Amino acid sequence: MNLTLKVWRQKNPNDAGGIVTYDANDIIPDMSFLEMLDVVNEDLISRGEEPIAFDSDCREGICGTCSMVIDGIAHGGQRGTTVCQLHMRHFNDGDTITIEPWRAKAFPVIKDLVTDRSAFDRIIESGGFVSVNTGGTPDGNTLPIPKVDADEAMDAAACIGCGACVAACKNASAMLFVSAKVSHLALLPQGKPEAERRVLKMVKAMDEAGFGNCTVTGSCEAVCPKEISLDFIAKLNREFGKAILKNRAERQVAD
Amino acid sequence: MNIITNLFSSSVGKKYIMAVTGFSLFGFVIAHLIGNLQIFLGPEAINRYGHFLQSNMEIIWPARIGLLVIIALHIWAAIKISAENKAARPVAYAEYNPTVASYASRTMLMSGLIVFFFILYHLLHFTVQVDQVNLTGKSFVNLHDAEGRHDVFAMMVLGFSKPIVSLFYIIAISLLSLHLSHGVRSMFQSLGWKKKSYANVLHCFATGVSIFIFVGYVSIPIAILLGFGKEALSK
Ligand code: HEM
Ligand code: FES
């Protein structure tokens, strides 16, 4: 199949950047989207041009590194799929495809489609530690955890931190990501002792990074490759409310 | 950090303010609708109701001041949040597809602001009764019924007998219903009062109550334009 690509090219963080049009010829429908870009890059390199910079690592949908907005939808619009798992058979011969980086103040573009997502790392860091006793491996089921709680915590923990929620949100809000991280620890007994501090600090770090506010549009949930539910944002809001009402986070541990 | 700074400076806190004030305004909108629908019970019912509100200063003034504070907070949070959201994406997408985000959810600030200008007009029209804005060439202040009470029935019939005024009310109510179709759903989410088990119930409630508000409010000007209460026009 033959395609026309309109790709965001930007030399460095200070470059203004712009859309450049390329032809992608002889694409095999079984290729992944990233493999298609690899082919385009081979061609660019052979012609002595700068290849298109984009992020990828595992290429099997679990690391969350690949990140691009395809025709206006983060990860390209196939439900529950990262770009590396999106295949060219979902496109038609002759299509024109627009490819842009995640757009958010908190995710500045480094080059072309590569953005700096370290704001997420700062949010995770701000969450602090989880109190777990050291020593020998505890026996299985020492801590009774209801199956429903364990399942819900696992659903939240499925977040791979790719940032598609931010990219898709009209407000560039990171609430889905933060809610997944806050929820999965708040649901388990191991995460309970620091739960109040954690939610306050993570929300603070999120705000300081310059992400927007949630207005419950649901775009994040729709593009999330791990299908994290919007209900976790309600849970984050509930956890935050409990923490400020109890108002004792500061008194717990000084750090 | 105490409760106040957490509420007013954090993103989640501002959404609580939005939701609590939105919830109060929503409650007022429902109560006001039920009060107004008494017009269909005839002049006696609505005039008695109007007289009851007007003659209890110790109820009406605290309510008015409370609503003023609430709407000021709602608008403050709306504008602050919207400005932050704009700043959070300095470079726009060349192509952007909002996927499942509803039209209502993407136009909350606009629908809200238009409703706000409508509220100002509505207050001048029926509360302060500035004659210049009613476009009928008559004065609302001097309308009294046989018992000497303010004739609210005649005022509403006269007011809505001007099609252009009714049209403005109908447009504003449509936008308010649109605002609430997303707002009611959003406020439960913002306050954390949502779980998978009853998420669908909330969804249906938000849609149902918005339709109820739309039909309820719009029925009044429509009925009057179709001739309801004509006899009051001869006053
Ligand atoms: C009778 C008047 C109004 C009622 C009943 C009302 C009701 C609501 C409700 C229930 C919410 C949901 C709260 C939440 O998101 O948690 C809301 C949100 C909002 N309102 Fe209003 N509102 C009114 C007037 C206004 C006005 C005058 C403005 C404009 C300045 C406005 C702008 C907004 C915005 C921007 C949101 C947030 C949107 C979102 O979170 O998706 N509203 N409103
Ligand atoms: S490259 Fe790892 S998820 Fe796509």
PDB file of N, CA and C in Angstrom, chain A residues 19 69 71-73 98 100-105 166-172 175 200 203-204 206-207 210-219 222 229-231 233-234 237-238 240-241 244-245 247 250, chain B residues 1-3 6-7 9-16 80-81 84-85 87-102 105-107 182 185-186 188-196 199:
ATOM      1  N   ILE A  19       4.912  20.880   9.945  1.00  0.00           N
ATOM      2  CA  ILE A  19       4.493  19.619   9.310  1.00  0.00           C
ATOM      3  C   ILE A  19       5.220  19.449   7.984  1.00  0.00           C
ATOM      4  N   VAL A  69       0.446  10.974  18.134  1.00  0.00           N
ATOM      5  CA  VAL A  69      -0.960  11.244  17.863  1.00  0.00           C
ATOM      6  C   VAL A  69      -1.170  11.059  16.367  1.00  0.00           C
ATOM      7  N   ASP A  71      -3.687  11.067  13.198  1.00  0.00           N
ATOM      8  CA  ASP A  71      -4.965  11.644  12.754  1.00  0.00           C
ATOM      9  C   ASP A  71      -5.779  12.176  13.933  1.00  0.00           C
ATOM     10  N   GLY A  72      -5.100  12.845  14.838  1.00  0.00           N
ATOM     11  CA  GLY A  72      -5.794  13.515  15.940  1.00  0.00           C
ATOM     12  C   GLY A  72      -6.113  12.647  17.131  1.00  0.00           C
ATOM     13  N   ILE A  73      -5.749  11.354  17.097  1.00  0.00           N
ATOM     14  CA  ILE A  73      -6.062  10.466  18.223  1.00  0.00           C
ATOM     15  C   ILE A  73      -4.772   9.842  18.767  1.00  0.00           C
ATOM     16  N   THR A  98      -1.833  12.013   9.409  1.00  0.00           N
ATOM     17  CA  THR A  98      -1.143  13.091  10.126  1.00  0.00           C
ATOM     18  C   THR A  98      -0.553  12.530  11.411  1.00  0.00           C
ATOM     19  N   GLU A 100       1.617  13.507  14.888  1.00  0.00           N
ATOM     20  CA  GLU A 100       2.125  14.599  15.736  1.00  0.00           C
ATOM     21  C   GLU A 100       2.585  14.057  17.084  1.00  0.00           C
ATOM     22  N   PRO A 101       3.448  14.794  17.763  1.00  0.00           N
ATOM     23  CA  PRO A 101       3.863  14.358  19.110  1.00  0.00           C
ATOM     24  C   PRO A 101       2.765  14.627  20.126  1.00  0.00           C
ATOM     25  N   TRP A 102       2.860  14.063  21.339  1.00  0.00           N
ATOM     26  CA  TRP A 102       1.985  14.446  22.451  1.00  0.00           C
ATOM     27  C   TRP A 102       2.111  15.964  22.594  1.00  0.00           C
ATOM     28  N   ARG A 103       0.995  16.632  22.783  1.00  0.00           N
ATOM     29  CA  ARG A 103       1.039  18.091  22.949  1.00  0.00           C
ATOM     30  C   ARG A 103       0.614  18.449  24.364  1.00  0.00           C
ATOM     31  N   ALA A 104       1.560  18.922  25.164  1.00  0.00           N
ATOM     32  CA  ALA A 104       1.236  19.401  26.510  1.00  0.00           C
ATOM     33  C   ALA A 104       2.404  20.249  26.984  1.00  0.00           C
ATOM     34  N   LYS A 105       2.094  21.266  27.762  1.00  0.00           N
ATOM     35  CA  LYS A 105       3.149  22.113  28.322  1.00  0.00           C
ATOM     36  C   LYS A 105       4.093  21.260  29.155  1.00  0.00           C
ATOM     37  N   VAL A 166      -2.942  12.303  28.714  1.00  0.00           N
ATOM     38  CA  VAL A 166      -2.633  13.725  28.652  1.00  0.00           C
ATOM     39  C   VAL A 166      -2.770  14.225  27.215  1.00  0.00           C
ATOM     40  N   ALA A 167      -2.229  13.418  26.286  1.00  0.00           N
ATOM     41  CA  ALA A 167      -2.243  13.819  24.879  1.00  0.00           C
ATOM     42  C   ALA A 167      -3.661  13.953  24.352  1.00  0.00           C
ATOM     43  N   ALA A 168      -4.559  13.074  24.807  1.00  0.00           N
ATOM     44  CA  ALA A 168      -5.914  13.060  24.263  1.00  0.00           C
ATOM     45  C   ALA A 168      -6.818  14.086  24.914  1.00  0.00           C
ATOM     46  N   CYS A 169      -6.534  14.444  26.171  1.00  0.00           N
ATOM     47  CA  CYS A 169      -7.413  15.341  26.924  1.00  0.00           C
ATOM     48  C   CYS A 169      -7.383  16.736  26.332  1.00  0.00           C
ATOM     49  N   LYS A 170      -8.542  17.345  26.168  1.00  0.00           N
ATOM     50  CA  LYS A 170      -8.550  18.695  25.625  1.00  0.00           C
ATOM     51  C   LYS A 170      -7.895  19.682  26.598  1.00  0.00           C
ATOM     52  N   ASN A 171      -7.763  19.289  27.861  1.00  0.00           N
ATOM     53  CA  ASN A 171      -7.132  20.144  28.869  1.00  0.00           C
ATOM     54  C   ASN A 171      -5.711  19.703  29.199  1.00  0.00           C
ATOM     55  N   ALA A 172      -5.188  18.710  28.491  1.00  0.00           N
ATOM     56  CA  ALA A 172      -3.879  18.134  28.800  1.00  0.00           C
ATOM     57  C   ALA A 172      -3.779  17.804  30.291  1.00  0.00           C
ATOM     58  N   MET A 175      -4.935  13.480  35.018  1.00  0.00           N
ATOM     59  CA  MET A 175      -5.719  12.875  36.099  1.00  0.00           C
ATOM     60  C   MET A 175      -5.850  11.359  35.974  1.00  0.00           C
ATOM     61  N   LEU A 200      -2.100  13.682  48.367  1.00  0.00           N
ATOM     62  CA  LEU A 200      -1.880  15.132  48.399  1.00  0.00           C
ATOM     63  C   LEU A 200      -0.616  15.502  47.630  1.00  0.00           C
ATOM     64  N   VAL A 203      -0.966  14.931  43.734  1.00  0.00           N
ATOM     65  CA  VAL A 203      -1.780  15.960  43.089  1.00  0.00           C
ATOM     66  C   VAL A 203      -0.985  17.269  43.014  1.00  0.00           C
ATOM     67  N   LYS A 204      -0.226  17.561  44.071  1.00  0.00           N
ATOM     68  CA  LYS A 204       0.578  18.782  44.081  1.00  0.00           C
ATOM     69  C   LYS A 204       1.631  18.723  42.963  1.00  0.00           C
ATOM     70  N   MET A 206       1.502  16.997  40.294  1.00  0.00           N
ATOM     71  CA  MET A 206       0.791  17.067  39.007  1.00  0.00           C
ATOM     72  C   MET A 206       0.485  18.526  38.644  1.00  0.00           C
ATOM     73  N   ASP A 207       0.002  19.271  39.640  1.00  0.00           N
ATOM     74  CA  ASP A 207      -0.326  20.678  39.379  1.00  0.00           C
ATOM     75  C   ASP A 207       0.932  21.477  39.043  1.00  0.00           C
ATOM     76  N   GLY A 210       2.285  21.506  35.530  1.00  0.00           N
ATOM     77  CA  GLY A 210       1.581  22.286  34.504  1.00  0.00           C
ATOM     78  C   GLY A 210       0.555  21.516  33.695  1.00  0.00           C
ATOM     79  N   PHE A 211       0.058  20.396  34.245  1.00  0.00           N
ATOM     80  CA  PHE A 211      -1.027  19.689  33.563  1.00  0.00           C
ATOM     81  C   PHE A 211      -2.340  20.432  33.821  1.00  0.00           C
ATOM     82  N   GLY A 212      -3.328  20.202  32.975  1.00  0.00           N
ATOM     83  CA  GLY A 212      -4.626  20.864  33.139  1.00  0.00           C
ATOM     84  C   GLY A 212      -5.513  20.158  34.150  1.00  0.00           C
ATOM     85  N   ASN A 213      -6.757  20.623  34.261  1.00  0.00           N
ATOM     86  CA  ASN A 213      -7.738  20.045  35.194  1.00  0.00           C
ATOM     87  C   ASN A 213      -8.666  19.091  34.448  1.00  0.00           C
ATOM     88  N   CYS A 214      -9.167  18.123  35.169  1.00  0.00           N
ATOM     89  CA  CYS A 214     -10.100  17.164  34.567  1.00  0.00           C
ATOM     90  C   CYS A 214     -11.472  17.808  34.418  1.00  0.00           C
ATOM     91  N   THR A 215     -12.057  17.735  33.211  1.00  0.00           N
ATOM     92  CA  THR A 215     -13.442  18.166  33.080  1.00  0.00           C
ATOM     93  C   THR A 215     -14.320  17.000  32.612  1.00  0.00           C
ATOM     94  N   VAL A 216     -13.854  15.798  32.902  1.00  0.00           N
ATOM     95  CA  VAL A 216     -14.682  14.597  32.736  1.00  0.00           C
ATOM     96  C   VAL A 216     -15.215  14.427  31.306  1.00  0.00           C
ATOM     97  N   THR A 217     -14.348  14.672  30.321  1.00  0.00           N
ATOM     98  CA  THR A 217     -14.808  14.497  28.940  1.00  0.00           C
ATOM     99  C   THR A 217     -14.750  13.025  28.532  1.00  0.00           C
ATOM    100  N   GLY A 218     -13.867  12.254  29.184  1.00  0.00           N
ATOM    101  CA  GLY A 218     -13.757  10.828  28.864  1.00  0.00           C
ATOM    102  C   GLY A 218     -12.812  10.504  27.721  1.00  0.00           C
ATOM    103  N   SER A 219     -12.162  11.515  27.124  1.00  0.00           N
ATOM    104  CA  SER A 219     -11.232  11.245  26.015  1.00  0.00           C
ATOM    105  C   SER A 219     -10.080  10.359  26.464  1.00  0.00           C
ATOM    106  N   ALA A 222     -10.897   6.712  26.578  1.00  0.00           N
ATOM    107  CA  ALA A 222     -11.124   6.169  25.235  1.00  0.00           C
ATOM    108  C   ALA A 222      -9.818   5.789  24.538  1.00  0.00           C
ATOM    109  N   SER A 229     -10.067   2.843  33.730  1.00  0.00           N
ATOM    110  CA  SER A 229     -11.413   3.414  33.780  1.00  0.00           C
ATOM    111  C   SER A 229     -11.431   4.809  34.399  1.00  0.00           C
ATOM    112  N   LEU A 230     -12.350   5.615  33.881  1.00  0.00           N
ATOM    113  CA  LEU A 230     -12.581   6.963  34.402  1.00  0.00           C
ATOM    114  C   LEU A 230     -13.000   6.911  35.879  1.00  0.00           C
ATOM    115  N   ASP A 231     -13.539   5.761  36.296  1.00  0.00           N
ATOM    116  CA  ASP A 231     -13.962   5.619  37.689  1.00  0.00           C
ATOM    117  C   ASP A 231     -12.790   5.807  38.657  1.00  0.00           C
ATOM    118  N   ILE A 233     -10.643   8.106  38.442  1.00  0.00           N
ATOM    119  CA  ILE A 233     -10.530   9.542  38.725  1.00  0.00           C
ATOM    120  C   ILE A 233     -11.499   9.903  39.851  1.00  0.00           C
ATOM    121  N   ALA A 234     -12.686   9.296  39.838  1.00  0.00           N
ATOM    122  CA  ALA A 234     -13.621   9.515  40.954  1.00  0.00           C
ATOM    123  C   ALA A 234     -12.978   9.041  42.252  1.00  0.00           C
ATOM    124  N   ASN A 237     -10.466  11.579  43.395  1.00  0.00           N
ATOM    125  CA  ASN A 237     -11.154  12.717  43.995  1.00  0.00           C
ATOM    126  C   ASN A 237     -11.625  12.391  45.411  1.00  0.00           C
ATOM    127  N   ARG A 238     -12.077  11.161  45.595  1.00  0.00           N
ATOM    128  CA  ARG A 238     -12.554  10.734  46.914  1.00  0.00           C
ATOM    129  C   ARG A 238     -11.390  10.656  47.898  1.00  0.00           C
ATOM    130  N   PHE A 240      -8.576  12.269  47.756  1.00  0.00           N
ATOM    131  CA  PHE A 240      -8.091  13.625  48.025  1.00  0.00           C
ATOM    132  C   PHE A 240      -9.008  14.302  49.048  1.00  0.00           C
ATOM    133  N   GLY A 241     -10.309  14.130  48.859  1.00  0.00           N
ATOM    134  CA  GLY A 241     -11.277  14.725  49.793  1.00  0.00           C
ATOM    135  C   GLY A 241     -11.096  14.201  51.203  1.00  0.00           C
ATOM    136  N   ILE A 244      -7.901  15.760  52.747  1.00  0.00           N
ATOM    137  CA  ILE A 244      -7.931  17.143  53.235  1.00  0.00           C
ATOM    138  C   ILE A 244      -8.902  17.298  54.398  1.00  0.00           C
ATOM    139  N   LEU A 245      -9.932  16.467  54.463  1.00  0.00           N
ATOM    140  CA  LEU A 245     -10.844  16.566  55.603  1.00  0.00           C
ATOM    141  C   LEU A 245     -10.159  16.091  56.882  1.00  0.00           C
ATOM    142  N   ASN A 247      -6.995  16.065  57.313  1.00  0.00           N
ATOM    143  CA  ASN A 247      -5.971  17.097  57.521  1.00  0.00           C
ATOM    144  C   ASN A 247      -4.886  16.660  58.480  1.00  0.00           C
ATOM    145  N   GLU A 250       0.319  15.991  57.214  1.00  0.00           N
ATOM    146  CA  GLU A 250       1.568  16.629  57.622  1.00  0.00           C
ATOM    147  C   GLU A 250       2.103  16.036  58.925  1.00  0.00           C
TER     148      GLU A 250
ATOM    149  N   MET B   1      -0.107  22.683  54.754  1.00  0.00           N
ATOM    150  CA  MET B   1      -1.255  22.975  53.881  1.00  0.00           C
ATOM    151  C   MET B   1      -2.549  22.637  54.599  1.00  0.00           C
ATOM    152  N   ASN B   2      -3.437  23.604  54.683  1.00  0.00           N
ATOM    153  CA  ASN B   2      -4.702  23.295  55.328  1.00  0.00           C
ATOM    154  C   ASN B   2      -5.807  23.168  54.293  1.00  0.00           C
ATOM    155  N   ILE B   3      -7.008  22.968  54.787  1.00  0.00           N
ATOM    156  CA  ILE B   3      -8.128  22.709  53.892  1.00  0.00           C
ATOM    157  C   ILE B   3      -8.329  23.839  52.883  1.00  0.00           C
ATOM    158  N   ASN B   6      -5.734  23.919  50.147  1.00  0.00           N
ATOM    159  CA  ASN B   6      -5.930  22.742  49.306  1.00  0.00           C
ATOM    160  C   ASN B   6      -7.124  22.912  48.383  1.00  0.00           C
ATOM    161  N   LEU B   7      -8.174  23.548  48.905  1.00  0.00           N
ATOM    162  CA  LEU B   7      -9.377  23.729  48.102  1.00  0.00           C
ATOM    163  C   LEU B   7      -9.174  24.740  46.993  1.00  0.00           C
ATOM    164  N   SER B   9      -6.278  26.207  45.841  1.00  0.00           N
ATOM    165  CA  SER B   9      -5.132  26.238  44.940  1.00  0.00           C
ATOM    166  C   SER B   9      -4.884  24.937  44.192  1.00  0.00           C
ATOM    167  N   SER B  10      -5.416  23.819  44.664  1.00  0.00           N
ATOM    168  CA  SER B  10      -5.138  22.587  43.928  1.00  0.00           C
ATOM    169  C   SER B  10      -6.170  22.372  42.822  1.00  0.00           C
ATOM    170  N   SER B  11      -5.778  21.584  41.824  1.00  0.00           N
ATOM    171  CA  SER B  11      -6.693  21.308  40.712  1.00  0.00           C
ATOM    172  C   SER B  11      -7.930  20.570  41.207  1.00  0.00           C
ATOM    173  N   VAL B  12      -7.710  19.545  42.036  1.00  0.00           N
ATOM    174  CA  VAL B  12      -8.837  18.733  42.507  1.00  0.00           C
ATOM    175  C   VAL B  12      -9.745  19.574  43.414  1.00  0.00           C
ATOM    176  N   GLY B  13      -9.134  20.419  44.259  1.00  0.00           N
ATOM    177  CA  GLY B  13      -9.911  21.277  45.153  1.00  0.00           C
ATOM    178  C   GLY B  13     -10.809  22.237  44.385  1.00  0.00           C
ATOM    179  N   LYS B  14     -10.259  22.808  43.311  1.00  0.00           N
ATOM    180  CA  LYS B  14     -11.075  23.739  42.524  1.00  0.00           C
ATOM    181  C   LYS B  14     -12.254  23.024  41.883  1.00  0.00           C
ATOM    182  N   LYS B  15     -12.037  21.757  41.533  1.00  0.00           N
ATOM    183  CA  LYS B  15     -13.166  20.999  40.976  1.00  0.00           C
ATOM    184  C   LYS B  15     -14.224  20.709  42.044  1.00  0.00           C
ATOM    185  N   TYR B  16     -13.802  20.578  43.311  1.00  0.00           N
ATOM    186  CA  TYR B  16     -14.804  20.437  44.386  1.00  0.00           C
ATOM    187  C   TYR B  16     -15.653  21.701  44.456  1.00  0.00           C
ATOM    188  N   LYS B  80     -10.880  30.264  36.143  1.00  0.00           N
ATOM    189  CA  LYS B  80      -9.534  29.879  36.558  1.00  0.00           C
ATOM    190  C   LYS B  80      -9.149  28.526  35.925  1.00  0.00           C
ATOM    191  N   ILE B  81     -10.057  27.566  36.052  1.00  0.00           N
ATOM    192  CA  ILE B  81      -9.797  26.228  35.513  1.00  0.00           C
ATOM    193  C   ILE B  81      -9.626  26.293  34.000  1.00  0.00           C
ATOM    194  N   GLU B  84      -6.234  27.747  33.103  1.00  0.00           N
ATOM    195  CA  GLU B  84      -5.160  26.770  33.339  1.00  0.00           C
ATOM    196  C   GLU B  84      -5.158  25.689  32.263  1.00  0.00           C
ATOM    197  N   ASN B  85      -6.356  25.279  31.870  1.00  0.00           N
ATOM    198  CA  ASN B  85      -6.445  24.237  30.845  1.00  0.00           C
ATOM    199  C   ASN B  85      -5.913  24.710  29.507  1.00  0.00           C
ATOM    200  N   ALA B  87      -3.594  26.994  29.158  1.00  0.00           N
ATOM    201  CA  ALA B  87      -2.143  27.112  29.307  1.00  0.00           C
ATOM    202  C   ALA B  87      -1.458  25.753  29.286  1.00  0.00           C
ATOM    203  N   ALA B  88      -2.194  24.691  29.623  1.00  0.00           N
ATOM    204  CA  ALA B  88      -1.589  23.360  29.692  1.00  0.00           C
ATOM    205  C   ALA B  88      -1.285  22.797  28.304  1.00  0.00           C
ATOM    206  N   ARG B  89      -1.837  23.406  27.248  1.00  0.00           N
ATOM    207  CA  ARG B  89      -1.488  22.962  25.885  1.00  0.00           C
ATOM    208  C   ARG B  89      -1.157  24.175  25.039  1.00  0.00           C
ATOM    209  N   PRO B  90       0.090  24.687  25.169  1.00  0.00           N
ATOM    210  CA  PRO B  90       0.431  25.916  24.452  1.00  0.00           C
ATOM    211  C   PRO B  90       0.472  25.734  22.930  1.00  0.00           C
ATOM    212  N   VAL B  91       0.883  24.558  22.449  1.00  0.00           N
ATOM    213  CA  VAL B  91       0.905  24.332  20.998  1.00  0.00           C
ATOM    214  C   VAL B  91      -0.271  23.415  20.660  1.00  0.00           C
ATOM    215  N   ALA B  92      -1.147  23.882  19.806  1.00  0.00           N
ATOM    216  CA  ALA B  92      -2.340  23.087  19.476  1.00  0.00           C
ATOM    217  C   ALA B  92      -1.996  21.996  18.473  1.00  0.00           C
ATOM    218  N   TYR B  93      -2.820  20.967  18.417  1.00  0.00           N
ATOM    219  CA  TYR B  93      -2.667  19.935  17.394  1.00  0.00           C
ATOM    220  C   TYR B  93      -3.087  20.493  16.042  1.00  0.00           C
ATOM    221  N   ALA B  94      -2.405  20.024  14.975  1.00  0.00           N
ATOM    222  CA  ALA B  94      -2.850  20.381  13.630  1.00  0.00           C
ATOM    223  C   ALA B  94      -4.168  19.663  13.373  1.00  0.00           C
ATOM    224  N   GLU B  95      -4.267  18.449  13.898  1.00  0.00           N
ATOM    225  CA  GLU B  95      -5.502  17.690  13.750  1.00  0.00           C
ATOM    226  C   GLU B  95      -5.839  17.123  15.120  1.00  0.00           C
ATOM    227  N   TYR B  96      -7.061  17.364  15.586  1.00  0.00           N
ATOM    228  CA  TYR B  96      -7.441  16.887  16.914  1.00  0.00           C
ATOM    229  C   TYR B  96      -8.817  16.259  16.855  1.00  0.00           C
ATOM    230  N   ASN B  97      -8.906  15.039  17.339  1.00  0.00           N
ATOM    231  CA  ASN B  97     -10.179  14.330  17.368  1.00  0.00           C
ATOM    232  C   ASN B  97     -10.551  14.084  18.833  1.00  0.00           C
ATOM    233  N   PRO B  98     -11.619  14.713  19.317  1.00  0.00           N
ATOM    234  CA  PRO B  98     -11.946  14.562  20.746  1.00  0.00           C
ATOM    235  C   PRO B  98     -12.563  13.205  21.091  1.00  0.00           C
ATOM    236  N   THR B  99     -12.650  12.297  20.135  1.00  0.00           N
ATOM    237  CA  THR B  99     -13.244  10.955  20.304  1.00  0.00           C
ATOM    238  C   THR B  99     -14.583  11.013  21.053  1.00  0.00           C
ATOM    239  N   VAL B 100     -14.635  10.423  22.258  1.00  0.00           N
ATOM    240  CA  VAL B 100     -15.931  10.286  22.931  1.00  0.00           C
ATOM    241  C   VAL B 100     -16.389  11.549  23.673  1.00  0.00           C
ATOM    242  N   ALA B 101     -15.539  12.583  23.739  1.00  0.00           N
ATOM    243  CA  ALA B 101     -15.909  13.770  24.519  1.00  0.00           C
ATOM    244  C   ALA B 101     -17.152  14.414  23.922  1.00  0.00           C
ATOM    245  N   SER B 102     -18.198  14.564  24.718  1.00  0.00           N
ATOM    246  CA  SER B 102     -19.476  15.057  24.204  1.00  0.00           C
ATOM    247  C   SER B 102     -19.397  16.543  23.868  1.00  0.00           C
ATOM    248  N   SER B 105     -19.640  18.585  26.950  1.00  0.00           N
ATOM    249  CA  SER B 105     -18.452  18.645  27.794  1.00  0.00           C
ATOM    250  C   SER B 105     -17.409  19.591  27.228  1.00  0.00           C
ATOM    251  N   ARG B 106     -17.438  19.793  25.904  1.00  0.00           N
ATOM    252  CA  ARG B 106     -16.418  20.657  25.297  1.00  0.00           C
ATOM    253  C   ARG B 106     -16.823  22.119  25.275  1.00  0.00           C
ATOM    254  N   THR B 107     -18.094  22.409  25.622  1.00  0.00           N
ATOM    255  CA  THR B 107     -18.571  23.785  25.507  1.00  0.00           C
ATOM    256  C   THR B 107     -19.074  24.327  26.843  1.00  0.00           C
ATOM    257  N   HIS B 182     -24.011  17.596  31.000  1.00  0.00           N
ATOM    258  CA  HIS B 182     -22.655  17.184  31.368  1.00  0.00           C
ATOM    259  C   HIS B 182     -22.370  17.492  32.831  1.00  0.00           C
ATOM    260  N   ARG B 185     -23.415  14.946  35.617  1.00  0.00           N
ATOM    261  CA  ARG B 185     -22.568  13.758  35.594  1.00  0.00           C
ATOM    262  C   ARG B 185     -21.188  14.094  36.170  1.00  0.00           C
ATOM    263  N   SER B 186     -20.687  15.233  35.722  1.00  0.00           N
ATOM    264  CA  SER B 186     -19.348  15.654  36.115  1.00  0.00           C
ATOM    265  C   SER B 186     -19.252  15.915  37.620  1.00  0.00           C
ATOM    266  N   PHE B 188     -20.809  14.561  40.174  1.00  0.00           N
ATOM    267  CA  PHE B 188     -20.670  13.347  40.990  1.00  0.00           C
ATOM    268  C   PHE B 188     -19.248  12.815  40.881  1.00  0.00           C
ATOM    269  N   GLN B 189     -18.704  12.877  39.686  1.00  0.00           N
ATOM    270  CA  GLN B 189     -17.329  12.417  39.461  1.00  0.00           C
ATOM    271  C   GLN B 189     -16.353  13.297  40.252  1.00  0.00           C
ATOM    272  N   SER B 190     -16.537  14.621  40.184  1.00  0.00           N
ATOM    273  CA  SER B 190     -15.599  15.527  40.853  1.00  0.00           C
ATOM    274  C   SER B 190     -15.608  15.341  42.360  1.00  0.00           C
ATOM    275  N   LEU B 191     -16.786  15.006  42.902  1.00  0.00           N
ATOM    276  CA  LEU B 191     -16.859  14.830  44.349  1.00  0.00           C
ATOM    277  C   LEU B 191     -16.480  13.415  44.767  1.00  0.00           C
ATOM    278  N   GLY B 192     -16.188  12.564  43.777  1.00  0.00           N
ATOM    279  CA  GLY B 192     -15.802  11.194  44.092  1.00  0.00           C
ATOM    280  C   GLY B 192     -16.983  10.319  44.450  1.00  0.00           C
ATOM    281  N   TRP B 193     -18.183  10.780  44.143  1.00  0.00           N
ATOM    282  CA  TRP B 193     -19.373   9.997  44.462  1.00  0.00           C
ATOM    283  C   TRP B 193     -19.781   9.137  43.274  1.00  0.00           C
ATOM    284  N   LYS B 194     -18.853   8.364  42.784  1.00  0.00           N
ATOM    285  CA  LYS B 194     -19.205   7.524  41.645  1.00  0.00           C
ATOM    286  C   LYS B 194     -18.474   6.204  41.744  1.00  0.00           C
ATOM    287  N   LYS B 195     -19.188   5.125  41.529  1.00  0.00           N
ATOM    288  CA  LYS B 195     -18.572   3.807  41.483  1.00  0.00           C
ATOM    289  C   LYS B 195     -19.163   3.060  40.304  1.00  0.00           C
ATOM    290  N   LYS B 196     -18.448   2.058  39.858  1.00  0.00           N
ATOM    291  CA  LYS B 196     -18.898   1.305  38.687  1.00  0.00           C
ATOM    292  C   LYS B 196     -20.329   0.812  38.857  1.00  0.00           C
ATOM    293  N   ALA B 199     -22.674   3.749  38.194  1.00  0.00           N
ATOM    294  CA  ALA B 199     -22.301   4.771  37.209  1.00  0.00           C
ATOM    295  C   ALA B 199     -23.398   4.962  36.156  1.00  0.00           C
TER     296      ALA B 199
END
